[in-house]
Amino acid sequence: MSVYKLAGPQENYYWAPAQFKFNADRLENLLLRYASGDSQDLDEIQRSYEILVSKFSLISKPSDTTQVQLSVPDYVQAIAAIRHCLQTIDPLIVDLQPGDRSTARVIAGHLHALDESTLRLAQGIGEAENKRRDIALEDFRHKRRVLWASCISAASLTSTLLIALTIATYRGMRAAWRERTWRIAEQSATAAANASLKAKSAFLGAIGHEIRTPLQTISAGLSSLADAELSTRSMRAVLRMEQAAEQIDAQLRDLADYARLDAGKLKLRIAPVDLIDIVQQVATQMRPMAALKRLSVRIDTRGIVWLIHSDQQRIRQILLNLVDNAIKYSTQGDVLIRATQHIAASECVTRIAVTDHGIGIPEQAKEKLFEPFVQLDDGNTRSHTGIGMGLAIVDGLVRLLGGHITVTSTLGVGSTFEVTFRESTDSLIRRAQPNDDSRSALPDTPLCGKQALVVDDQPQMRDALVALMRSLGLAVTAVDSAWDARVMLSQREVDVALIDLQMPGEDGASLARWIRKTGAPHSKLIGVSASAPELLSETQLAMFDELLMKPVRIDALRAAFENLLDGASS
């Protein structure tokens, strides 16, 4: 390798001064054009001057590039002369006004005088190059001596380094292999978990659909029997069968809800919620169940002043499960539902407590209390019904709603489950009083004479819905396919249509879309599904005015009809 190559490309040291000279000539040319009236662009002159100053900074400040040049007297003198010139023209550039041609000529003259200084810069660089070559040659000779010494030392370490490198490579390959094995195992476990989750959801969906369809027939038949004139003994039998059907439906809903909670697919519908209404509804619904065990259900909602922002359906589900659990494990006394609110700092703290006088909960059992399929008297001798999902769902729903649940219990005395929610006071809405206009009930809308259509491929489900709707006074037509529904609606419109979402061939959502566009655009559409709303797409939900889950209860059906048909008539 030659000394020239070690010294590097000499033209690099001329590059910065050449750029400075180029920008100085350019600025001089701009000033002369301005002075002659060919240009009026002061901004361009200012920018060119700023570039010139930056180029001067590159050749004047100490750096690796200018280290040798600054040791040459001619180079230093040239830099000083250029600096003096720039200091002279700087205030002139700053104060240059539009149309001031004489000042522009003066500045151009100063710049023209820089030619001699830039020539001296080039001469200084030449001297610096000679000096640098001498330094590079001496540096080369020194490095050559050091290189020979280093080669001798390196040779003695080569074998050691090769051995160490071999060992490190081997260890690295083993670590990479282990990491790859772990990654594959983790991916396999994740894939297996996802497959299991999908299979579980598909299984629950299929089971729910297959069970809810015949359950609808049973529920509809029992509702018809309950309205008939029966003996006391027969009526008791009907009531027991209704409770059994409701229990099956509740257990199916629990399984489906827990699967959606576990998969993170349970969606919330947040809106202002009146806790007093929910507590009263739950108490009314659970009192017949409590009466069978000679228990009473009491409520205390005197502390409720504000509406809370939450999901009404899920709050009701939490309370139903807690009260059901309290009744299940109580043998005497009453079950108390107490709801309170108080303002703490900038938060509204809402507490809902359910207290029973049951068997109590052992300390060791509290750890597993909110796990699925767990009961206090688990085993072959257990005396209570259910599959042990209620508290697991309560815990999941409370956490999903941003609250927390606590349990206090004394063996032989009873237990209290307390749910706490916190909400900013900025979003609070005061609860309307019973005599407010906003709480006045809407007048009932008669359903007699309203034209209705049922579309369901299952004969049992279709007949059950027809029986329920006729008991409400509607004139009902039933078909078993979307095609038959299209034919019928092409001939006449109906006030309301109940459509099963899961049908072979054309499904319910597709039929509803056709009705909206072509068939009977003014008809109210109610979707009927064995799947929970969270498992349906937004497109499917958007097609319907209401969605009912199987088995359809007559009270839910009546409420949907009155809501939709009353809105249509008004």
XYZ file of C-alpha atoms in Angstrom:
570
model
C 0.000 0.000 0.000
C 1.439 3.443 -1.012
C 1.865 6.472 1.248
C -0.466 8.374 -1.074
C -3.336 5.958 -0.351
C -2.706 6.093 3.373
C -2.763 9.892 3.253
C -6.215 9.852 1.598
C -7.664 11.861 -1.290
C -6.081 15.360 -1.236
C -8.846 16.998 -3.220
C -11.105 16.716 -0.172
C -9.174 19.520 1.543
C -9.847 21.867 -1.355
C -13.564 21.063 -1.414
C -14.689 23.297 1.470
C -12.713 26.380 0.296
C -13.995 25.765 -3.238
C -17.584 25.731 -1.950
C -16.901 28.964 -0.061
C -15.498 30.606 -3.215
C -18.460 29.383 -5.284
C -21.006 30.806 -2.823
C -19.077 34.097 -2.519
C -19.138 34.517 -6.312
C -22.835 33.603 -6.389
C -23.672 36.187 -3.711
C -21.615 38.824 -5.540
C -23.519 38.041 -8.746
C -26.886 38.347 -6.959
C -25.870 41.723 -5.494
C -24.705 43.047 -8.868
C -27.989 41.971 -10.474
C -29.870 43.656 -7.631
C -27.810 46.834 -8.049
C -28.500 46.868 -11.788
C -32.221 46.353 -11.269
C -32.387 42.898 -12.871
C -33.512 41.301 -9.594
C -35.578 42.429 -6.600
C -35.291 39.247 -4.489
C -33.827 40.338 -1.118
C -34.756 36.976 0.422
C -32.537 35.145 -2.055
C -29.622 37.487 -1.185
C -30.180 36.870 2.536
C -30.281 33.067 2.056
C -27.141 33.141 -0.098
C -25.351 35.166 2.561
C -26.355 32.706 5.302
C -25.014 29.813 3.190
C -21.743 31.740 2.681
C -21.381 32.220 6.440
C -21.990 28.485 7.037
C -19.328 27.573 4.459
C -16.891 29.943 6.161
C -17.600 28.182 9.460
C -16.506 24.878 7.881
C -13.081 26.218 6.810
C -12.367 28.354 9.878
C -13.317 26.200 12.870
C -10.824 23.623 14.193
C -11.691 20.086 13.073
C -10.097 16.916 11.743
C -10.261 18.441 8.263
C -8.738 21.855 9.121
C -6.301 20.741 11.823
C -3.249 20.765 9.542
C -4.305 23.879 7.550
C -4.677 25.969 10.713
C -1.049 25.289 11.507
C 0.027 27.110 8.294
C 0.470 30.938 8.766
C -0.790 31.868 5.240
C -4.009 29.890 5.810
C -4.593 31.551 9.192
C -3.999 35.034 7.759
C -6.403 34.345 4.890
C -9.080 33.184 7.334
C -8.616 36.362 9.398
C -8.988 38.539 6.304
C -12.156 36.746 5.226
C -13.602 37.016 8.735
C -12.944 40.763 8.756
C -14.664 41.120 5.387
C -17.725 39.170 6.537
C -17.927 41.224 9.742
C -17.879 44.345 7.573
C -20.668 43.279 5.221
C -22.862 41.577 7.849
C -24.617 44.777 9.061
C -24.893 45.969 5.454
C -26.705 42.756 4.488
C -29.003 43.007 7.492
C -29.918 46.656 6.803
C -30.230 46.248 3.032
C -33.563 47.784 2.026
C -35.644 47.270 -1.127
C -34.291 49.514 -3.909
C -31.002 50.285 -2.072
C -28.741 49.668 -5.060
C -25.752 51.646 -3.830
C -25.369 49.491 -0.716
C -25.636 46.383 -2.881
C -22.698 47.656 -5.012
C -20.639 48.320 -1.859
C -21.262 44.783 -0.569
C -20.405 43.323 -3.978
C -17.128 45.270 -3.907
C -16.214 43.787 -0.517
C -16.948 40.309 -1.802
C -14.826 40.913 -4.910
C -11.920 41.784 -2.611
C -12.085 38.248 -1.193
C -10.440 36.810 -4.335
C -6.948 37.471 -2.964
C -7.804 35.858 0.386
C -9.258 32.744 -1.250
C -6.072 32.423 -3.352
C -4.042 32.534 -0.151
C -6.330 29.814 1.238
C -5.402 27.560 -1.672
C -1.696 28.264 -1.135
C -2.094 27.464 2.559
C -3.762 24.172 1.723
C -0.847 23.280 -0.574
C 1.630 23.867 2.233
C -0.607 21.896 4.567
C -0.650 19.000 2.102
C 3.126 18.819 2.046
C 3.197 18.874 5.822
C 0.502 16.229 5.989
C 2.431 13.920 3.643
C 5.447 14.130 5.910
C 3.291 13.331 8.935
C 1.584 10.468 7.084
C 4.924 8.950 6.042
C 6.251 9.025 9.565
C 2.944 7.649 10.831
C 3.122 4.837 8.273
C 6.603 3.833 9.379
C 5.547 3.871 13.025
C 2.432 1.829 12.326
C 4.416 -0.690 10.313
C 6.654 -1.325 13.307
C 3.642 -1.592 15.585
C 1.892 -3.878 13.082
C 4.737 -6.373 13.039
C 4.759 -6.437 16.825
C 0.989 -6.829 16.895
C 1.060 -9.689 14.388
C 3.477 -11.599 16.557
C 1.260 -11.036 19.610
C -1.916 -11.846 17.697
C -0.499 -15.110 16.400
C -0.064 -16.353 19.954
C -3.723 -15.591 20.731
C -5.257 -16.944 17.531
C -5.545 -20.540 18.659
C -7.081 -19.477 21.981
C -9.598 -17.218 20.235
C -10.542 -19.969 17.799
C -11.214 -22.367 20.645
C -13.242 -19.756 22.517
C -15.168 -18.897 19.341
C -15.943 -22.558 18.718
C -17.250 -22.996 22.254
C -19.317 -19.792 22.061
C -20.772 -20.809 18.690
C -21.732 -24.209 20.031
C -23.403 -22.680 23.080
C -25.178 -20.116 20.920
C -26.503 -22.817 18.610
C -27.768 -24.797 21.583
C -29.440 -21.705 23.050
C -31.013 -20.871 19.669
C -32.230 -24.449 19.321
C -33.757 -24.371 22.814
C -35.389 -20.984 22.124
C -36.773 -22.263 18.826
C -38.107 -25.363 20.573
C -39.764 -23.241 23.257
C -41.215 -20.890 20.616
C -42.653 -23.794 18.646
C -44.101 -25.254 21.844
C -45.595 -21.871 22.783
C -47.077 -21.413 19.309
C -48.485 -24.929 19.423
C -49.996 -24.276 22.847
C -51.489 -20.975 21.641
C -52.892 -22.614 18.523
C -54.310 -25.451 20.609
C -55.872 -22.963 23.032
C -57.420 -20.972 20.170
C -58.683 -24.152 18.544
C -60.120 -25.278 21.869
C -61.770 -21.893 22.358
C -63.292 -21.984 18.877
C -64.440 -25.558 19.389
C -65.959 -24.641 22.756
C -67.776 -21.642 21.277
C -69.019 -23.722 18.339
C -70.121 -26.496 20.693
C -71.970 -24.106 22.996
C -73.581 -22.399 20.012
C -74.726 -25.706 18.534
C -75.937 -27.044 21.878
C -77.730 -23.773 22.611
C -79.504 -23.809 19.257
C -80.507 -27.467 19.491
C -81.776 -27.151 23.079
C -83.448 -23.750 22.838
C -85.585 -24.727 19.846
C -87.489 -27.538 21.642
C -87.357 -25.472 24.847
C -89.306 -22.776 23.003
C -92.052 -25.309 22.272
C -92.151 -26.384 25.918
C -92.259 -22.785 27.182
C -94.970 -21.779 24.733
C -97.076 -24.801 25.678
C -96.680 -24.069 29.375
C -97.645 -20.419 28.821
C -100.822 -21.551 27.062
C -101.612 -23.990 29.877
C -101.016 -21.289 32.485
C -103.693 -19.139 30.838
C -106.189 -22.015 30.799
C -108.580 -22.930 33.601
C -106.816 -25.742 35.473
C -107.207 -27.397 38.819
C -104.934 -26.304 41.626
C -102.925 -29.512 41.337
C -102.481 -29.119 37.578
C -101.545 -25.456 37.938
C -98.838 -26.361 40.455
C -97.454 -28.914 38.024
C -97.431 -26.315 35.241
C -95.643 -23.810 37.484
C -93.007 -26.403 38.408
C -92.440 -27.193 34.738
C -92.160 -23.479 33.941
C -89.536 -23.086 36.661
C -87.638 -26.105 35.310
C -87.696 -24.648 31.784
C -86.506 -21.285 33.095
C -83.716 -23.053 34.993
C -82.543 -24.842 31.834
C -82.642 -21.559 29.916
C -80.703 -19.773 32.672
C -78.030 -22.487 32.726
C -77.647 -22.290 28.945
C -77.270 -18.521 29.176
C -74.707 -18.918 31.979
C -72.595 -21.297 29.900
C -72.767 -19.045 26.836
C -71.994 -15.895 28.839
C -69.029 -17.499 30.584
C -67.623 -18.700 27.250
C -67.890 -15.148 25.855
C -66.332 -13.694 29.003
C -63.494 -16.192 28.812
C -62.914 -15.319 25.141
C -63.179 -11.558 25.738
C -66.088 -11.285 23.282
C -68.815 -10.104 25.637
C -69.812 -6.603 24.536
C -71.318 -3.997 26.836
C -74.106 -1.525 26.115
C -73.344 1.404 28.388
C -76.219 3.786 29.152
C -77.742 5.539 32.185
C -79.162 2.852 34.501
C -81.778 3.240 37.245
C -80.712 0.840 40.017
C -84.027 1.146 41.845
C -85.923 -0.201 38.833
C -83.496 -3.097 38.430
C -83.574 -4.027 42.126
C -87.380 -3.987 42.134
C -87.538 -6.137 38.977
C -85.087 -8.687 40.392
C -86.937 -8.860 43.703
C -90.272 -9.357 41.927
C -88.843 -12.101 39.728
C -87.118 -13.985 42.570
C -89.887 -13.833 45.203
C -91.798 -16.865 43.844
C -88.601 -18.915 44.007
C -87.957 -17.709 47.562
C -91.547 -18.465 48.597
C -91.039 -22.141 47.749
C -88.480 -22.233 50.601
C -90.604 -20.023 52.885
C -88.154 -17.139 52.438
C -88.810 -13.490 51.668
C -86.907 -11.031 49.488
C -86.596 -7.499 50.871
C -85.077 -4.426 49.231
C -83.580 -1.193 50.540
C -82.839 1.441 47.883
C -83.304 4.581 49.953
C -79.677 5.573 49.385
C -79.953 5.732 45.579
C -80.045 9.279 44.190
C -78.136 9.070 40.893
C -78.310 7.009 37.733
C -75.119 5.096 36.972
C -73.511 4.623 33.563
C -73.403 0.880 33.041
C -74.976 -2.037 31.159
C -78.531 -2.537 32.455
C -78.759 -6.148 31.277
C -75.466 -7.111 32.945
C -76.276 -5.328 36.229
C -79.572 -7.224 36.305
C -77.744 -10.481 35.531
C -75.302 -9.872 38.398
C -78.151 -9.276 40.847
C -80.160 -12.279 39.635
C -77.191 -14.593 40.143
C -76.399 -13.194 43.595
C -80.022 -13.420 44.778
C -80.403 -16.899 43.267
C -77.275 -17.982 45.133
C -78.563 -16.440 48.375
C -81.923 -18.227 48.108
C -80.263 -21.500 47.169
C -78.136 -21.622 50.326
C -80.680 -20.147 52.778
C -83.074 -22.180 54.892
C -84.772 -19.448 56.914
C -85.163 -15.695 57.307
C -84.959 -13.375 54.339
C -82.691 -12.180 51.554
C -81.921 -8.449 51.580
C -80.895 -6.428 48.516
C -79.445 -3.083 49.615
C -78.190 -0.372 47.226
C -76.405 2.764 48.464
C -74.520 5.713 46.996
C -72.210 8.350 48.406
C -69.910 11.012 46.988
C -66.205 10.644 47.854
C -63.968 13.435 46.498
C -64.741 13.543 42.758
C -66.287 10.059 42.609
C -69.735 8.601 43.137
C -69.367 5.246 44.894
C -72.277 2.849 44.306
C -72.568 -0.325 46.388
C -75.037 -3.166 45.856
C -75.101 -5.792 48.616
C -77.030 -9.075 48.803
C -77.268 -10.530 52.316
C -78.628 -13.960 53.250
C -79.085 -16.002 56.438
C -77.687 -19.185 54.970
C -75.031 -21.734 55.856
C -72.091 -19.349 55.489
C -68.845 -19.879 53.589
C -65.707 -21.487 55.102
C -62.520 -19.427 54.755
C -60.777 -22.126 52.722
C -63.685 -22.141 50.247
C -63.529 -18.395 49.510
C -60.424 -18.799 47.337
C -62.305 -20.967 44.822
C -65.689 -19.307 45.251
C -65.593 -17.464 41.907
C -64.176 -20.335 39.866
C -66.495 -22.047 37.343
C -68.298 -25.299 38.223
C -67.674 -24.835 41.970
C -70.373 -25.364 44.619
C -70.109 -25.125 48.389
C -71.507 -28.640 48.833
C -69.727 -30.146 45.829
C -69.682 -33.901 45.680
C -72.019 -36.869 45.330
C -74.123 -35.719 48.275
C -74.701 -32.105 47.219
C -78.182 -30.875 48.009
C -78.419 -27.831 45.727
C -79.156 -27.614 42.018
C -77.189 -25.786 39.353
C -73.847 -26.166 37.628
C -71.832 -23.732 39.724
C -71.472 -20.974 37.100
C -73.359 -18.114 38.761
C -70.596 -16.585 40.889
C -67.967 -17.108 38.174
C -70.139 -15.071 35.807
C -70.779 -12.436 38.491
C -67.039 -12.005 39.056
C -66.346 -11.759 35.313
C -69.145 -9.256 34.693
C -68.195 -7.076 37.664
C -64.586 -6.872 36.470
C -65.732 -6.196 32.893
C -67.863 -3.292 34.176
C -64.882 -1.855 36.066
C -66.048 -2.759 39.576
C -65.007 -5.225 42.246
C -66.807 -7.704 44.504
C -66.153 -8.635 48.135
C -67.506 -11.412 50.349
C -68.018 -11.426 54.108
C -69.407 -14.537 55.756
C -69.919 -16.208 59.123
C -70.567 -19.940 59.307
C -74.110 -20.680 60.401
C -75.089 -16.984 60.256
C -74.999 -15.955 56.607
C -73.066 -14.156 53.882
C -72.967 -10.762 52.199
C -71.803 -10.257 48.625
C -71.087 -6.580 47.916
C -70.423 -5.132 44.448
C -68.826 -1.682 44.198
C -68.744 0.662 41.201
C -67.014 4.048 41.008
C -67.919 6.831 38.595
C -66.793 10.418 38.107
C -69.219 13.007 39.447
C -68.851 14.953 36.170
C -71.116 12.485 34.342
C -73.774 11.952 37.032
C -77.473 12.224 36.191
C -79.977 12.690 39.000
C -82.618 9.974 39.131
C -86.106 11.138 38.134
C -88.759 10.958 40.829
C -91.858 8.774 40.340
C -94.077 11.818 39.723
C -91.790 13.281 37.038
C -93.078 13.485 33.459
C -90.086 11.502 32.258
C -91.286 8.490 34.250
C -94.936 8.615 33.267
C -96.005 5.380 31.681
C -96.995 5.241 28.066
C -100.535 4.071 27.431
C -100.919 0.440 26.447
C -101.308 -0.212 22.734
C -103.838 -2.920 21.787
C -102.401 -5.650 19.603
C -105.691 -7.086 18.376
C -105.990 -7.059 14.622
C -102.316 -6.390 13.947
C -100.968 -8.449 11.037
C -97.891 -10.550 11.864
C -95.614 -12.948 9.998
C -93.492 -15.774 11.464
C -90.558 -17.117 9.408
C -88.853 -20.196 10.891
C -87.726 -23.483 9.352
C -88.373 -25.470 12.570
C -92.041 -26.609 12.743
C -92.062 -26.803 16.556
C -90.585 -23.334 16.936
C -92.914 -21.910 14.300
C -96.027 -23.379 15.914
C -94.939 -22.211 19.374
C -94.428 -18.619 18.208
C -97.752 -18.636 16.367
C -99.546 -19.824 19.516
C -97.929 -17.126 21.664
C -98.686 -14.359 19.178
C -102.302 -15.411 18.693
C -102.749 -15.422 22.466
C -101.753 -11.740 22.329
C -104.476 -11.038 19.763
C -102.397 -10.779 16.579
C -103.445 -12.206 13.227
C -100.537 -14.492 12.356
C -99.299 -16.069 9.130
C -96.422 -18.570 9.316
C -93.998 -19.729 6.594
C -90.986 -22.031 6.754
C -88.514 -20.320 4.397
C -87.292 -16.938 3.228
C -88.614 -17.669 -0.275
C -92.161 -18.218 0.978
C -91.883 -15.025 3.020
C -90.890 -13.082 -0.101
C -93.846 -14.463 -2.021
C -96.271 -13.564 0.776
C -94.852 -10.061 1.329
C -94.996 -9.364 -2.405
C -98.777 -9.701 -2.130
C -99.421 -7.814 1.120
C -97.594 -6.053 3.939
C -97.647 -6.964 7.620
C -97.269 -4.839 10.720
C -94.514 -6.971 12.239
C -92.431 -9.995 11.229
C -90.596 -12.481 13.475
C -87.647 -13.929 11.536
C -85.309 -16.727 12.601
C -81.701 -15.717 11.899
C -80.327 -19.259 11.435
C -82.231 -20.804 8.523
C -80.942 -23.078 5.744
C -80.527 -21.438 2.370
C -81.272 -17.742 2.699
C -80.783 -16.689 6.316
C -82.845 -14.229 8.331
C -80.517 -11.241 7.888
C -80.614 -11.594 4.093
C -84.413 -11.768 4.144
C -84.589 -8.704 6.412
C -82.341 -6.791 4.008
C -84.697 -7.621 1.124
C -87.731 -6.564 3.162
C -86.101 -3.216 3.994
C -85.348 -2.484 0.346
C -88.165 -4.119 -1.615
C -90.722 -6.215 0.234
C -92.388 -4.356 3.083
C -90.212 -1.408 4.104
C -92.718 -0.172 6.703
C -92.963 -3.479 8.575
C -91.285 -3.823 11.961
C -88.748 -6.655 12.037
C -87.880 -8.762 15.080
C -84.980 -11.197 14.858
C -85.113 -14.479 16.781
C -81.843 -16.274 17.527
C -80.420 -18.974 19.757
C -77.073 -17.127 19.679
C -76.266 -14.219 21.961
C -76.159 -10.727 20.376
C -72.377 -10.575 20.901
C -71.927 -13.544 18.557
C -73.873 -11.860 15.747
C -72.329 -9.432 13.294
C -73.191 -5.732 13.294
C -74.666 -6.179 9.814
C -77.094 -8.809 11.104
C -78.124 -6.706 14.108
C -78.637 -3.574 12.000
C -81.341 -5.278 9.927
C -83.758 -5.683 12.865
C -85.698 -3.329 15.123
C -85.534 -5.824 18.015
C -83.657 -9.048 18.785
C -85.123 -11.819 20.979
C -83.232 -14.866 22.215
C -84.745 -18.336 22.244
C -86.737 -19.469 24.107
C -88.976 -16.452 23.559
C -91.089 -15.612 26.616
C -94.556 -14.214 26.184
C -93.760 -11.172 28.341
C -90.687 -10.362 26.220
C -92.753 -10.859 23.074
C -95.536 -8.605 24.353
C -93.054 -5.894 25.358
C -91.367 -5.977 21.938
C -94.689 -5.782 20.078
C -96.057 -2.966 22.206
C -92.818 -1.008 21.893
C -92.574 -1.330 18.116
C -96.239 -1.163 17.171
C -96.935 1.710 19.555
C -94.075 3.648 17.944
C -95.453 2.857 14.500
C -98.978 3.958 15.360
C -97.814 7.223 16.906
